Each structure stands twice: as structure tokens, then as C-alpha cells.
Coordinates of C-alpha atoms in Angstrom, one line a residue:
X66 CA 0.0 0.0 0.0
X67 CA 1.5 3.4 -0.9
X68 CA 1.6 5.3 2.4
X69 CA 0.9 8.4 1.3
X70 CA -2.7 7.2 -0.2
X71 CA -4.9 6.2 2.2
X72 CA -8.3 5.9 0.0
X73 CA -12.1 4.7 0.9
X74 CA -12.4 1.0 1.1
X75 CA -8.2 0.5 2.1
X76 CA -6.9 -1.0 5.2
X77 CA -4.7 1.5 6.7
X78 CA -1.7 -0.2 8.1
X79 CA 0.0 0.7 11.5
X80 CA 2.6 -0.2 13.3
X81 CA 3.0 0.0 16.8
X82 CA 6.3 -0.7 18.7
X83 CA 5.6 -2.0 22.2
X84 CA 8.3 -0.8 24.9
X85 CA 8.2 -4.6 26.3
X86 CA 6.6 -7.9 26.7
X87 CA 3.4 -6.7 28.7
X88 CA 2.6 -3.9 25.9
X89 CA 3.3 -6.3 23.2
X90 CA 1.4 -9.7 24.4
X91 CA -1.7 -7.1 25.3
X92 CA -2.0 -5.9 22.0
X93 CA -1.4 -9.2 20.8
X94 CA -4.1 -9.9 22.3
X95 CA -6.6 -7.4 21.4
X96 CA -5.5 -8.0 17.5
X97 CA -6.9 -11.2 18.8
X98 CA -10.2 -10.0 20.2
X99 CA -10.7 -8.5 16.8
X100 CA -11.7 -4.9 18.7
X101 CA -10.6 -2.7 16.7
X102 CA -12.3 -1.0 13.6
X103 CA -12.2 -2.3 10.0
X104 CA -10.2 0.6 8.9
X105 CA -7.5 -0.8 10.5
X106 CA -4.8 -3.5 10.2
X107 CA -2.4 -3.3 13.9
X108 CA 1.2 -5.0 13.2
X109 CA 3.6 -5.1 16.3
X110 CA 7.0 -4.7 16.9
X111 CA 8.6 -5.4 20.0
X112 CA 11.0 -3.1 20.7
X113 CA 12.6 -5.0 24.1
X114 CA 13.7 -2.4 26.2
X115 CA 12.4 1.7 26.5
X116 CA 16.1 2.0 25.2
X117 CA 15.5 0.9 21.7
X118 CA 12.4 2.6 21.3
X119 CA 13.4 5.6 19.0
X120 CA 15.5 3.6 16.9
X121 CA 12.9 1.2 16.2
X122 CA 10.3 4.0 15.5
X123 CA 12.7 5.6 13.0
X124 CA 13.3 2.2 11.9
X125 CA 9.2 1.7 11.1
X126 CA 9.1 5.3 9.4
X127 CA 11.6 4.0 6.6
X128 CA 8.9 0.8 5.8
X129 CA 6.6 2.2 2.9
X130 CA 3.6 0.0 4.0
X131 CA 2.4 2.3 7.1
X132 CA -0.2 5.0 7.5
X133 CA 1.6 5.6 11.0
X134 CA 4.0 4.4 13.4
X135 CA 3.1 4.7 17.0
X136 CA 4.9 3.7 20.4
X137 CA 3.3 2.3 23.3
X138 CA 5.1 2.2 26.5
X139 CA 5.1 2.9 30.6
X140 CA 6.6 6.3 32.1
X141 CA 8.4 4.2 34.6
X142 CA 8.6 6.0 38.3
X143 CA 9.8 9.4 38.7
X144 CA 11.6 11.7 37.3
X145 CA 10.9 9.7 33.9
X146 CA 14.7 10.5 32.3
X147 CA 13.6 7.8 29.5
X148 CA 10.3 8.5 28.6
X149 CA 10.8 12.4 28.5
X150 CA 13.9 11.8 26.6
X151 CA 12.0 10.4 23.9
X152 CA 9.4 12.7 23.9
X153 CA 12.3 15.6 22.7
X154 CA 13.5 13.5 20.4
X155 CA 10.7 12.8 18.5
X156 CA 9.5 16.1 19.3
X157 CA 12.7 17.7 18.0
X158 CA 13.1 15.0 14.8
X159 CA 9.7 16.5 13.8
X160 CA 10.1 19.9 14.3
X161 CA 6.9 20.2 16.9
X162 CA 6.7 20.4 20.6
X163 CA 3.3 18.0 20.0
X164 CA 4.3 15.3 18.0
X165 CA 5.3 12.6 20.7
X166 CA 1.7 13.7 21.9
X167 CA 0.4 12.2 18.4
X168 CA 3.0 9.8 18.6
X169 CA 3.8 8.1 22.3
X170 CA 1.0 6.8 24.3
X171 CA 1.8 5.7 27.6
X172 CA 0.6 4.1 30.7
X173 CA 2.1 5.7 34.3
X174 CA 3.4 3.6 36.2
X175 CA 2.9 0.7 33.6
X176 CA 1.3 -1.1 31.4
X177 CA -0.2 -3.6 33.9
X178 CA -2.8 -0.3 35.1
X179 CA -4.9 -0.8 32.1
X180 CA -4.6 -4.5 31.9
X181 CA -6.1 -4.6 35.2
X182 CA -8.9 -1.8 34.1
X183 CA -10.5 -4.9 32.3
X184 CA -11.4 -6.4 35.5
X185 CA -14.5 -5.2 38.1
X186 CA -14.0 -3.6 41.3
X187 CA -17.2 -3.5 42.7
X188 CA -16.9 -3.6 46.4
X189 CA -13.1 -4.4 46.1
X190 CA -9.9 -2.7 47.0
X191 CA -8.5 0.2 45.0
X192 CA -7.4 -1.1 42.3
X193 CA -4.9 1.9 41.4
X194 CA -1.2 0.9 40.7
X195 CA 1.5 3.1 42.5
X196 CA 4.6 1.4 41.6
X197 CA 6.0 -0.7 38.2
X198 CA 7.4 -3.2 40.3
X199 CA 6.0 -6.6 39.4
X200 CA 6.8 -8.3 42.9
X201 CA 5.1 -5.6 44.4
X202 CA 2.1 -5.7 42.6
X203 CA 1.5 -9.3 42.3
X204 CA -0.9 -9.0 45.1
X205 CA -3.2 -7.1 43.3
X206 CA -2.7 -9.1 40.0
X207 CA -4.1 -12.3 42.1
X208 CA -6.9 -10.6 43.9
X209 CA -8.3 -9.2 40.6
X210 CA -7.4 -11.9 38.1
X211 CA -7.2 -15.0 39.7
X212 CA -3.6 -15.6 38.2
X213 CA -0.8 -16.2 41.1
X214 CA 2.7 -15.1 41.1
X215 CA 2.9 -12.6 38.2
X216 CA 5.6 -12.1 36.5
X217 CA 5.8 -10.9 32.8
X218 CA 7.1 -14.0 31.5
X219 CA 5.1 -15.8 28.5
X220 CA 3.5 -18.2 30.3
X221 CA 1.8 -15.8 33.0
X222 CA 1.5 -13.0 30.5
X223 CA -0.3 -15.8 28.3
X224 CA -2.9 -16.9 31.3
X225 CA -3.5 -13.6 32.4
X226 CA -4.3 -11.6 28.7
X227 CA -6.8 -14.6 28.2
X228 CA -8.8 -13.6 30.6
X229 CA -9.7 -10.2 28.5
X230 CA -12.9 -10.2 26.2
X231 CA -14.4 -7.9 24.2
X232 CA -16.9 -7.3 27.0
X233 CA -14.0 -6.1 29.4
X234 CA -12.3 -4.2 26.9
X235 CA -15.4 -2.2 27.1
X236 CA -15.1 -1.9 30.9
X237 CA -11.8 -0.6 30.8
X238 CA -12.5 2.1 28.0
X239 CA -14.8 3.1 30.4
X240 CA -12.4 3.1 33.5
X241 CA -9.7 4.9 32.3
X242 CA -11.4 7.4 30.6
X243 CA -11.0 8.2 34.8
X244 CA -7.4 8.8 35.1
X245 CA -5.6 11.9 34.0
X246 CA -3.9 12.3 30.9
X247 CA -1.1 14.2 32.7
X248 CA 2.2 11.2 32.5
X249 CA 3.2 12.9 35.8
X250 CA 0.3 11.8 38.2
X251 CA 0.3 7.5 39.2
X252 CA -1.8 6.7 37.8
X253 CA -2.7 8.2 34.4
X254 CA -2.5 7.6 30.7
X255 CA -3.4 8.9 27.1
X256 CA -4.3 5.2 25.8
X257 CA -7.5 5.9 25.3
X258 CA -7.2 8.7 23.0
X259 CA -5.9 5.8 20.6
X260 CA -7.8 3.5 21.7
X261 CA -10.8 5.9 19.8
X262 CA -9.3 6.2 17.4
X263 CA -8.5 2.3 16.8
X264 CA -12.3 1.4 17.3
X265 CA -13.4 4.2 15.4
X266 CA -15.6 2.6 12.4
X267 CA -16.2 6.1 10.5
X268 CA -13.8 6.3 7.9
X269 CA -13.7 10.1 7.1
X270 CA -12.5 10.2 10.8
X271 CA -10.4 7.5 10.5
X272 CA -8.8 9.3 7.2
X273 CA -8.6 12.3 9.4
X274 CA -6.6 10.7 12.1
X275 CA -4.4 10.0 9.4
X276 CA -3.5 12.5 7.5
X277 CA -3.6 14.8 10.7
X278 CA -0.9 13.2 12.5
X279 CA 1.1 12.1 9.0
X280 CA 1.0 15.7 8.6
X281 CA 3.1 15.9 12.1
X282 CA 5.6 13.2 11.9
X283 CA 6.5 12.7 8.2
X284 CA 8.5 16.4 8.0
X285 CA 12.0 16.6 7.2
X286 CA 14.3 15.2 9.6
X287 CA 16.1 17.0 12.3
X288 CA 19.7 16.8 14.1
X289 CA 19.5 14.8 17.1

């Protein structure tokens, strides 16, 4: 598909690089629950590390067969060195303080947050996240999910993600539409400003989305 023609009746293609193995076995997993609109086809790239993260994404701006590339990762704990790091360099590579807005979506303090948002709390403890640390938060992983011992490994990664439906996908949409969109509060994320757009069936707004933020990222290189 030519990238730069995104016309009625065409899959547009993105790619989204996933910081880790919790971001990219959960959208594994919603490619799986087949949630998202028709406009879209979702490939993944695991990027293994926040680390490699730019280099991948200007890795997946060189392949020809992508509306957009987009990045999905945690903030990690305060003072977020590596996730505001790659906000300025995408930011800076584009030539607009708002393109890693358009670009990065994130989860503070990680990824796990809005896994868990699939799950009811009705009557249970809070289920708000203050800390990445999977040890520490294994507690909470049990007492909503049922699964024991968490760690992001396949296997436990593989029991908990099939525990989400389409039903509970709903839920969490729902949820986080709760938590700020400021990466500097625990918790908070913007994932459900693409999560919108992913589900959206209109394709005039889909188009939109598009060419909106292709408009943003695919300028003219700047030194790093």
C-alpha cells in the first residue's frame, strides 16, 4: 500500500512498537479479540527495552507500507529520564513540541494499570497501581485476576491476557477514561485517546486521524 494514499475501502496499516513484553502480548491480544475497527490493520514490533524505542520507531518510518507508526510504552517511576527523553527526540526529529503527543502513548506507572482496568472492582480494594514493580504488585494481580505469582514472562503474561474479552475491553475504556492524561500523576494515561481512534468505524475520521498526524511526523528530519 503506498503510504501516502490512504483511499475509501483500504486497510490502513500501522505499526506499533511496544516498549516490552506486557505492551506487546496485550495488544497481541486485542489483535486477537478483533476490537478494533475495519479501517485498520495493527502490526507489532517489540522493541525489548524503552532503550531501543526511537531507533525502532525511526526504523518503522523507513517501511513504505504504514499510514503511522506509534509507540506504546510505561513512564516508569519518577523523574521519567527515558520516557521524557523520547518525547524531545521525537518532538525535536519533527520539528513540533506536540508530535510525541500524536505519537507516544503511555501508561504511568505501567502497562499492567490498564490490563487490570479490564477487571471489576465493585466492592473491592483500590485497584490503582503506585509502583511498576512486578513483585510488588502481584498481590493485586491475584486478587483481581485470579492468576498467582505474576511475573511478565510468556507463560503468566499468556494466562493472564486470556482472561480479556471484548466485554471487558469495554469496561476498561470506560475506566480509564478516569485517570488523567497528565504522565506525571500515578496513575494516568493517554491510551485511550488511541484506543478511539483504533475502534473508530467512520472512515472520514479515520482518514482524518491520518492525514492529521502524517502531517506531524513525516517532516523533514532534524539533528538529534
Amino acid at each position: 500500500m503506498d503510504r501516502n494514499k490512504h483511499g475509501s475501502n483500504e486497510t490502513r496499516n500501522i505499526l506499533i512498537i511496544c516498549e516490552g513484553k506486557e505492551e506487546y502480548y496485550y495488544f497481541k491480544r486485542l489483535n486477537a479479540l478483533k476490537v478494533w475497527s475495519h479501517n485498520f490493520r495493527i502490526d507489532l514490533d517489540p522493541a525489548y527495552g524503552s532503550g531501543n524505542l526511537y531507533n525502532k520507531y525511526l526504523q518503522g518510518l523507513l517501511k513504505p507500507n504504514y499510514a503511522l507508526v506509534l509507540i506504546v510504552c510505561d513512564t516508569e517511576m519518577y523523574p521519567y529520564t527515558e520516557y521524557v527523553n523520547l518525547c524531545k527526540r521525537i518532538n525535536k526529529r519533527c520539528g513540533s513540541g506536540i508530535a510525541s503527543d500524536k505519537v507516544v502513548f503511555f501508561c504511568n506507572p505501567c502497562t499492567l494499570q490498564i490490563v487490570l482496568s479490564h477487571f471489576k472492582t465493585e466492592g473491592k480494594k483500590n485497584q490503582n497501581l503506585t509502583t511498576n514493580d512486578k513483585f510488588e504488585n502481584r498481590g493485586i494481580v491475584q486478587y483481581y485476576t485470579g492468576v498467582k505469582d505474576y511475573e511478565p514472562n510468556d507463560t503468566k503474561l499468556n494466562e493472564l491476557y486470556l482472561k480479556l474479552t471484548p466485554d471487558n475491553f469495554n469496561l476498561m475504556m470506560e475506566k480509564i477514561s478516569n485517570l488523567s492524561t497528565d504522565f506525571q500523576t500515578i496513575p494516568s494515561t493517554n491510551m485511550q485517546q488511541l484506543f478511539i481512534h483504533l475502534t473508530d468505524d467512520i472512515e472520514d475520521s479515520a482518514n482524518k486521524w491520518i492525514r492529521d498526524t502524517r502531517k506531524i511526523i513525516y517532516r523533514p528530519p532534524k539533528s538529534i
